[in-house]
Amino acid sequence: MASQYPIWSFARAGARRSLILCATGAIVGLLIAGFGLFTAQGTRTARVPPEDAALVNGVPILMADFIAQLQALYGVSLSQAKPEQKKKVLDDMIREELYVQRGVDIGLTNDDIDVRTALVAATEAQVASDAMTSVPTEQELRDWYRNHRGRYASEGTLELAELVVPATRAAQADRLVQQLRSGASPTSLGLSSSGRVDDGEEFYFAAKAHLGNAVFAVARGLEDGAVSPPIRLADGMRILVMKHNGKPVAVSFEVARDKVAADFLRDKADRLQVGNERFLRKRADVRFARGLP
């Protein structure tokens, strides 16, 4: 005979109703537990507290420290900083924290904030030690020398004049170059020096600093006594007159061998550092504040 009581009536016990309520309670409990699990501190989906710029394996990078670093490095506030500036500063701070944590992992102490710099340096040294203590083969060194031959040469020198073409005579620049090449003096043509390289002979690196990359690139290719074509710059036109170009002289592998070995090992250590940093970053739990980096 059919029951006179509906299934949800509590006037009498109902096995079916009890099973439904138990299942519902279990599902609600699982949902609550899941929400707590995936939003708890230490999980990737947890929110970054407003006072932090990022969390690195649960360790906070304070927003105040991030803003102070922006100000120290670029002289800008958080609102004025460009995205690439924020990213650079935050990447550097994350890298430091990863190295500190790695240093603790390998047994270095970190019981005071003042030792962080030393801790990072010690971790870097530990990473690079394998590279710096390895012995490269003779063929490896020769291959390095051949691929970086420009590093192993004497420093070049330049002695030249940089002449300014007045804006009112810009249309005459090509003719002025021809006259200079024919032996006319700058004074007779009404041309004056820019004053940037009037101190006589100087090393390539100094000339590059004085002239800028564009003008130096033209200057280093000139032979003694040569006159450059007109060089158009943002602040006017220039003509170079080369007095003497002491071009760099290549140093043989045998003479440069010690420097080649040092450069080879340094490059190997740098590549290990990059690889180690990439590994630490990949395995780390890094979370950023909203809007960063």
mmCIF file of N, CA, C and O in Angstrom, residues 127-168:
data_model
loop_
_atom_site.group_PDB
_atom_site.id
_atom_site.type_symbol
_atom_site.label_atom_id
_atom_site.label_comp_id
_atom_site.label_asym_id
_atom_site.label_seq_id
_atom_site.Cartn_x
_atom_site.Cartn_y
_atom_site.Cartn_z
ATOM 1 N N VAL A 127 77.060 27.972 -7.766
ATOM 2 C CA VAL A 127 76.594 27.573 -9.096
ATOM 3 C C VAL A 127 77.744 27.619 -10.102
ATOM 4 O O VAL A 127 77.898 26.747 -10.959
ATOM 5 N N ALA A 128 78.582 28.672 -9.994
ATOM 6 C CA ALA A 128 79.645 28.880 -10.974
ATOM 7 C C ALA A 128 80.897 28.060 -10.704
ATOM 8 O O ALA A 128 81.786 27.989 -11.560
ATOM 9 N N SER A 129 80.979 27.439 -9.536
ATOM 10 C CA SER A 129 82.231 26.778 -9.156
ATOM 11 C C SER A 129 82.613 25.663 -10.130
ATOM 12 O O SER A 129 83.792 25.485 -10.449
ATOM 13 N N ASP A 130 81.628 24.920 -10.611
ATOM 14 C CA ASP A 130 81.935 23.826 -11.544
ATOM 15 C C ASP A 130 82.559 24.363 -12.829
ATOM 16 O O ASP A 130 83.505 23.775 -13.372
ATOM 17 N N ALA A 131 82.020 25.493 -13.303
ATOM 18 C CA ALA A 131 82.552 26.065 -14.542
ATOM 19 C C ALA A 131 83.960 26.613 -14.339
ATOM 20 O O ALA A 131 84.847 26.397 -15.167
ATOM 21 N N MET A 132 84.172 27.320 -13.242
ATOM 22 C CA MET A 132 85.443 27.996 -13.027
ATOM 23 C C MET A 132 86.569 27.031 -12.676
ATOM 24 O O MET A 132 87.742 27.375 -12.818
ATOM 25 N N THR A 133 86.221 25.846 -12.198
ATOM 26 C CA THR A 133 87.276 24.881 -11.846
ATOM 27 C C THR A 133 87.491 23.826 -12.929
ATOM 28 O O THR A 133 88.389 22.994 -12.806
ATOM 29 N N SER A 134 86.666 23.861 -13.978
ATOM 30 C CA SER A 134 86.853 22.899 -15.068
ATOM 31 C C SER A 134 88.040 23.318 -15.937
ATOM 32 O O SER A 134 88.425 24.488 -15.958
ATOM 33 N N VAL A 135 88.621 22.378 -16.636
ATOM 34 C CA VAL A 135 89.779 22.640 -17.490
ATOM 35 C C VAL A 135 89.350 22.499 -18.958
ATOM 36 O O VAL A 135 89.099 21.385 -19.422
ATOM 37 N N PRO A 136 89.245 23.603 -19.682
ATOM 38 C CA PRO A 136 88.835 23.510 -21.088
ATOM 39 C C PRO A 136 89.928 22.873 -21.935
ATOM 40 O O PRO A 136 91.125 22.989 -21.636
ATOM 41 N N THR A 137 89.522 22.218 -22.996
ATOM 42 C CA THR A 137 90.501 21.631 -23.896
ATOM 43 C C THR A 137 91.121 22.719 -24.770
ATOM 44 O O THR A 137 90.586 23.819 -24.909
ATOM 45 N N GLU A 138 92.246 22.397 -25.342
ATOM 46 C CA GLU A 138 92.926 23.345 -26.227
ATOM 47 C C GLU A 138 92.047 23.704 -27.422
ATOM 48 O O GLU A 138 92.007 24.856 -27.852
ATOM 49 N N GLN A 139 91.312 22.720 -27.933
ATOM 50 C CA GLN A 139 90.442 22.982 -29.088
ATOM 51 C C GLN A 139 89.296 23.916 -28.715
ATOM 52 O O GLN A 139 88.912 24.791 -29.508
ATOM 53 N N GLU A 140 88.743 23.744 -27.514
ATOM 54 C CA GLU A 140 87.676 24.644 -27.058
ATOM 55 C C GLU A 140 88.168 26.088 -26.985
ATOM 56 O O GLU A 140 87.461 27.024 -27.387
ATOM 57 N N LEU A 141 89.394 26.259 -26.498
ATOM 58 C CA LEU A 141 89.949 27.607 -26.390
ATOM 59 C C LEU A 141 90.219 28.201 -27.767
ATOM 60 O O LEU A 141 89.955 29.399 -28.004
ATOM 61 N N ARG A 142 90.720 27.414 -28.673
ATOM 62 C CA ARG A 142 90.989 27.918 -30.020
ATOM 63 C C ARG A 142 89.682 28.273 -30.743
ATOM 64 O O ARG A 142 89.620 29.257 -31.470
ATOM 65 N N ASP A 143 88.654 27.463 -30.534
ATOM 66 C CA ASP A 143 87.356 27.761 -31.140
ATOM 67 C C ASP A 143 86.792 29.060 -30.576
ATOM 68 O O ASP A 143 86.229 29.879 -31.315
ATOM 69 N N TRP A 144 86.951 29.244 -29.269
ATOM 70 C CA TRP A 144 86.478 30.487 -28.641
ATOM 71 C C TRP A 144 87.232 31.684 -29.205
ATOM 72 O O TRP A 144 86.630 32.723 -29.532
ATOM 73 N N TYR A 145 88.540 31.567 -29.306
ATOM 74 C CA TYR A 145 89.360 32.652 -29.844
ATOM 75 C C TYR A 145 88.937 32.997 -31.274
ATOM 76 O O TYR A 145 88.788 34.168 -31.633
ATOM 77 N N ARG A 146 88.703 31.974 -32.087
ATOM 78 C CA ARG A 146 88.320 32.211 -33.475
ATOM 79 C C ARG A 146 86.955 32.900 -33.573
ATOM 80 O O ARG A 146 86.751 33.780 -34.413
ATOM 81 N N ASN A 147 86.025 32.545 -32.690
ATOM 82 C CA ASN A 147 84.681 33.119 -32.735
ATOM 83 C C ASN A 147 84.581 34.486 -32.077
ATOM 84 O O ASN A 147 83.572 35.181 -32.255
ATOM 85 N N HIS A 148 85.603 34.866 -31.308
ATOM 86 C CA HIS A 148 85.587 36.165 -30.612
ATOM 87 C C HIS A 148 86.895 36.919 -30.851
ATOM 88 O O HIS A 148 87.420 37.575 -29.969
ATOM 89 N N ARG A 149 87.395 36.807 -32.064
ATOM 90 C CA ARG A 149 88.715 37.354 -32.377
ATOM 91 C C ARG A 149 88.811 38.857 -32.086
ATOM 92 O O ARG A 149 89.864 39.366 -31.708
ATOM 93 N N GLY A 150 87.696 39.560 -32.261
ATOM 94 C CA GLY A 150 87.718 41.003 -32.037
ATOM 95 C C GLY A 150 88.066 41.414 -30.616
ATOM 96 O O GLY A 150 88.495 42.542 -30.377
ATOM 97 N N ARG A 151 87.870 40.510 -29.668
ATOM 98 C CA ARG A 151 88.199 40.821 -28.269
ATOM 99 C C ARG A 151 89.706 40.858 -28.026
ATOM 100 O O ARG A 151 90.166 41.447 -27.044
ATOM 101 N N TYR A 152 90.443 40.186 -28.878
ATOM 102 C CA TYR A 152 91.867 39.998 -28.616
ATOM 103 C C TYR A 152 92.684 40.792 -29.628
ATOM 104 O O TYR A 152 93.281 40.250 -30.563
ATOM 105 N N ALA A 153 92.673 42.085 -29.429
ATOM 106 C CA ALA A 153 93.402 43.017 -30.297
ATOM 107 C C ALA A 153 93.782 44.223 -29.468
ATOM 108 O O ALA A 153 93.161 44.522 -28.433
ATOM 109 N N SER A 154 94.798 44.924 -29.915
ATOM 110 C CA SER A 154 95.207 46.144 -29.219
ATOM 111 C C SER A 154 94.114 47.189 -29.374
ATOM 112 O O SER A 154 93.327 47.164 -30.321
ATOM 113 N N GLU A 155 94.050 48.123 -28.455
ATOM 114 C CA GLU A 155 93.041 49.181 -28.514
ATOM 115 C C GLU A 155 93.429 50.193 -29.584
ATOM 116 O O GLU A 155 94.548 50.696 -29.599
ATOM 117 N N GLY A 156 92.501 50.478 -30.504
ATOM 118 C CA GLY A 156 92.775 51.437 -31.573
ATOM 119 C C GLY A 156 92.780 52.876 -31.069
ATOM 120 O O GLY A 156 92.257 53.178 -29.988
ATOM 121 N N THR A 157 93.386 53.760 -31.861
ATOM 122 C CA THR A 157 93.412 55.185 -31.525
ATOM 123 C C THR A 157 92.971 56.008 -32.737
ATOM 124 O O THR A 157 93.121 55.577 -33.888
ATOM 125 N N LEU A 158 92.418 57.168 -32.462
ATOM 126 C CA LEU A 158 91.968 58.085 -33.509
ATOM 127 C C LEU A 158 92.458 59.490 -33.223
ATOM 128 O O LEU A 158 92.517 59.929 -32.075
ATOM 129 N N GLU A 159 92.821 60.196 -34.309
ATOM 130 C CA GLU A 159 93.050 61.638 -34.230
ATOM 131 C C GLU A 159 92.359 62.239 -35.448
ATOM 132 O O GLU A 159 92.713 61.924 -36.591
ATOM 133 N N LEU A 160 91.354 63.044 -35.210
ATOM 134 C CA LEU A 160 90.549 63.554 -36.314
ATOM 135 C C LEU A 160 89.914 64.881 -35.949
ATOM 136 O O LEU A 160 89.975 65.327 -34.793
ATOM 137 N N ALA A 161 89.318 65.502 -36.963
ATOM 138 C CA ALA A 161 88.551 66.735 -36.758
ATOM 139 C C ALA A 161 87.106 66.458 -37.129
ATOM 140 O O ALA A 161 86.835 65.792 -38.130
ATOM 141 N N GLU A 162 86.182 66.954 -36.320
ATOM 142 C CA GLU A 162 84.754 66.857 -36.622
ATOM 143 C C GLU A 162 84.261 68.267 -36.925
ATOM 144 O O GLU A 162 84.246 69.134 -36.046
ATOM 145 N N LEU A 163 83.902 68.496 -38.160
ATOM 146 C CA LEU A 163 83.511 69.829 -38.618
ATOM 147 C C LEU A 163 81.995 69.947 -38.674
ATOM 148 O O LEU A 163 81.296 69.030 -39.092
ATOM 149 N N VAL A 164 81.520 71.123 -38.260
ATOM 150 C CA VAL A 164 80.083 71.394 -38.251
ATOM 151 C C VAL A 164 79.700 72.152 -39.519
ATOM 152 O O VAL A 164 80.297 73.181 -39.842
ATOM 153 N N VAL A 165 78.725 71.626 -40.236
ATOM 154 C CA VAL A 165 78.194 72.316 -41.419
ATOM 155 C C VAL A 165 77.017 73.177 -40.964
ATOM 156 O O VAL A 165 76.016 72.635 -40.480
ATOM 157 N N PRO A 166 77.108 74.489 -41.089
ATOM 158 C CA PRO A 166 75.993 75.350 -40.662
ATOM 159 C C PRO A 166 74.706 74.964 -41.378
ATOM 160 O O PRO A 166 74.717 74.545 -42.541
ATOM 161 N N ALA A 167 73.590 75.114 -40.679
ATOM 162 C CA ALA A 167 72.301 74.758 -41.264
ATOM 163 C C ALA A 167 72.035 75.533 -42.553
ATOM 164 O O ALA A 167 71.412 75.016 -43.483
ATOM 165 N N THR A 168 72.549 76.765 -42.623
ATOM 166 C CA THR A 168 72.316 77.591 -43.817
ATOM 167 C C THR A 168 73.100 77.095 -45.024
ATOM 168 O O THR A 168 72.835 77.513 -46.156
#
